[in-house]
Amino acid sequence: MTKKTLLIFTAIFSLTSSFAQPDRWQQKVKYVMDIDMNVQTNRLTGTQKLDYWNNSPDTLYKVFYHLYFNAFQPGSMMDNRSRRQGTIYSGSDRNGNALGDWDSRVRDRIQNLKPDEIGYQKILSLKMNGRAQKFEVLETVLEVQLDKPIPPRSKVVFDMEFEAQVPLQIRRSGRDNPNTGVRYSMSQWYPKLCEYDYEGWHPTPYVGREFYGVWGDYDVNISIDKNYILGGTGYLQNASQIGYGYEASGTKVNRPAGDKLTWKFTAPNVHDFMWAADPEFKHLSRKVRNDLTLHLLYRPTTGNPATWEKILDDAQKAQPFIEKTFGPYAYKQYSFIHGGDGGMEYPMATLLASPGAWLHEWMHSWYQGMMATNESLYAWMDEGFTSYADTRVSAFLKNNDTSFAQKGSYQSYFSLVKSNKEEPLTTHADHFNTNAAYSPAAYSKGAVFLEQLGYITGAATRDKILLDYYWLWRFKHPNAADFIRVSEKASGLKLDWYKEYFVNTIKTINYAFDSLWEEGGKTNIRLKRIGLMPMPIDFQITFKDGSRELHYIPLDLMYGAKPAENDITRKVYPAWKWTNEKYIIQTDRKLGDISVAEIDPSQRMADTERQNNRIDLQ
Ligand SMILES: [Zn+2]
């Protein structure tokens, strides 16, 4: 084989191998739901036909569903947690006010709900393959004891009749939002099958945070008063009967007779379905590429039209950069919808209380929408990767701002370390002791994880990792180890240690100068590791004549070195053994020539004490 054919062979091989998805099994669903919504009583009735493919090698004796609306009842687990029962939430601010409450948006609001304001989901009947099944409602989880087990690699059909009352909006979903006035924010609104994966069932009681769902297809038909305008997950199938800006331009809208309209949505290959409705929604849409339309639905009476409508301009400007950096958006539509509280991500859509979070929520279409990590277990791969992405895209929108865009996440992580409230990123999202520990861990330390990965592997390799991750794990449920394996394959470095330290523990990084001295016209510089987490070291010496030298010490655990970044020549040393506390590097120049010497001038290494990283010999 000639060198040339070898090159071609390698190129083809690497192309195909990077697109081959891992063969881990996953369950599959197909929901067909017919929903009748009563806007006077705020109740709905529904039928749900659920095709369920058990692709696992296991026999299933039970199944579980989520009944999220049941959280919005006095005495529920979410109510209890929100009212700060127990002692782990103690702590106070400088004025002596209690801090560390579970969620300031909830507090005692659930406790004060009246019977017509609570939420519920009631299961009226449930059959599997036509036979009635025994079930038990355990607040927000439905446990079903199957009369016959579901064998491995087989399919069953569940038929359910249910009714629900939409709670007054407290957290994410609900009606009559007190701030935005939006009538219906319909997330977590239907009985949703829990995911069963290689770790078994995930029947997580709904106390506050994060979701996980089964990949599949949804057909959802929603009948609601004619004057309501809807937006949400999926593609509207009967736009010519609906209108409201969904119809193809120039087509005549033919609404059927009657007080209600039935909105027919279909959503292929998603893991949840959300919708929102309000008679005052203004609906705008924009085609940003051939097969992708962005929708905007907001209430002009409670939202500033200029800031809301700017979302479409900014999104259109950002879209090519986003897809080039993070991979193509895989669906034909995305909807920015006024509703919920704060911002919350769903497949093909987001609920936004105000326009500010539009980019963050859209970037969730990559981290959780398409790469559907179990958010409860890997909140940092969902919120952290999304924070990293939205910061990077907003730097692009600010005319390619080249300053250290992720700096805010580092500062937030450093504050978390100092607070002594830090818990490992492996903590289940619902089980963090405080919000004060959860938010900076999931959002900031998760973002630092990716930026710092660029320090370890080189930024260009990190960018390749992001795209490889996309192509390998799109439409699956990647976990932390999966991400690390993608990173290892793309970089040629061992990176398990990075996860073990930065994700599994709260050990921190702290490198420092130890000493420097001249010897035979050369200068020796001794560095020391103070923190418990080892890292490779970039070291820069600036001389009084303005010239610079970059020195690089790989970490032994990497079994390799990152390539030179930005074509800067560097001196590469033998690896620093992780057990050793000190390491000596050398420059051929005299001590008196040195102006400044600094560990990691890029500041991408999350060194918790930077003041000992630099000496100034001016
Ligand atoms: Zn988020």
PDB file of N, CA and C and ligand atoms in Angstrom, residues 345 360-361 364 383 386 443, ligand 1:
ATOM      1  N   GLU A 345     -35.992  24.338  28.903  1.00  0.00           N
ATOM      2  CA  GLU A 345     -35.813  23.743  27.588  1.00  0.00           C
ATOM      3  C   GLU A 345     -36.684  22.518  27.392  1.00  0.00           C
ATOM      4  N   HIS A 360     -29.530  30.600  25.737  1.00  0.00           N
ATOM      5  CA  HIS A 360     -29.240  29.474  26.632  1.00  0.00           C
ATOM      6  C   HIS A 360     -30.219  28.327  26.361  1.00  0.00           C
ATOM      7  N   GLU A 361     -31.496  28.666  26.297  1.00  0.00           N
ATOM      8  CA  GLU A 361     -32.498  27.606  26.132  1.00  0.00           C
ATOM      9  C   GLU A 361     -32.395  26.958  24.752  1.00  0.00           C
ATOM     10  N   HIS A 364     -29.786  24.383  24.648  1.00  0.00           N
ATOM     11  CA  HIS A 364     -30.199  23.104  25.243  1.00  0.00           C
ATOM     12  C   HIS A 364     -30.705  22.126  24.178  1.00  0.00           C
ATOM     13  N   GLU A 383     -26.705  21.482  31.872  1.00  0.00           N
ATOM     14  CA  GLU A 383     -26.625  22.924  32.148  1.00  0.00           C
ATOM     15  C   GLU A 383     -25.222  23.488  31.899  1.00  0.00           C
ATOM     16  N   THR A 386     -24.412  23.555  28.157  1.00  0.00           N
ATOM     17  CA  THR A 386     -25.260  24.593  27.556  1.00  0.00           C
ATOM     18  C   THR A 386     -24.743  25.988  27.914  1.00  0.00           C
ATOM     19  N   TYR A 443     -24.059  24.581  36.408  1.00  0.00           N
ATOM     20  CA  TYR A 443     -23.907  25.575  35.335  1.00  0.00           C
ATOM     21  C   TYR A 443     -22.444  25.980  35.152  1.00  0.00           C
TER      22      TYR A 443
HETATM   23 ZN    ZN B   1     -30.298  25.575  31.259  1.00  0.00          ZN
END
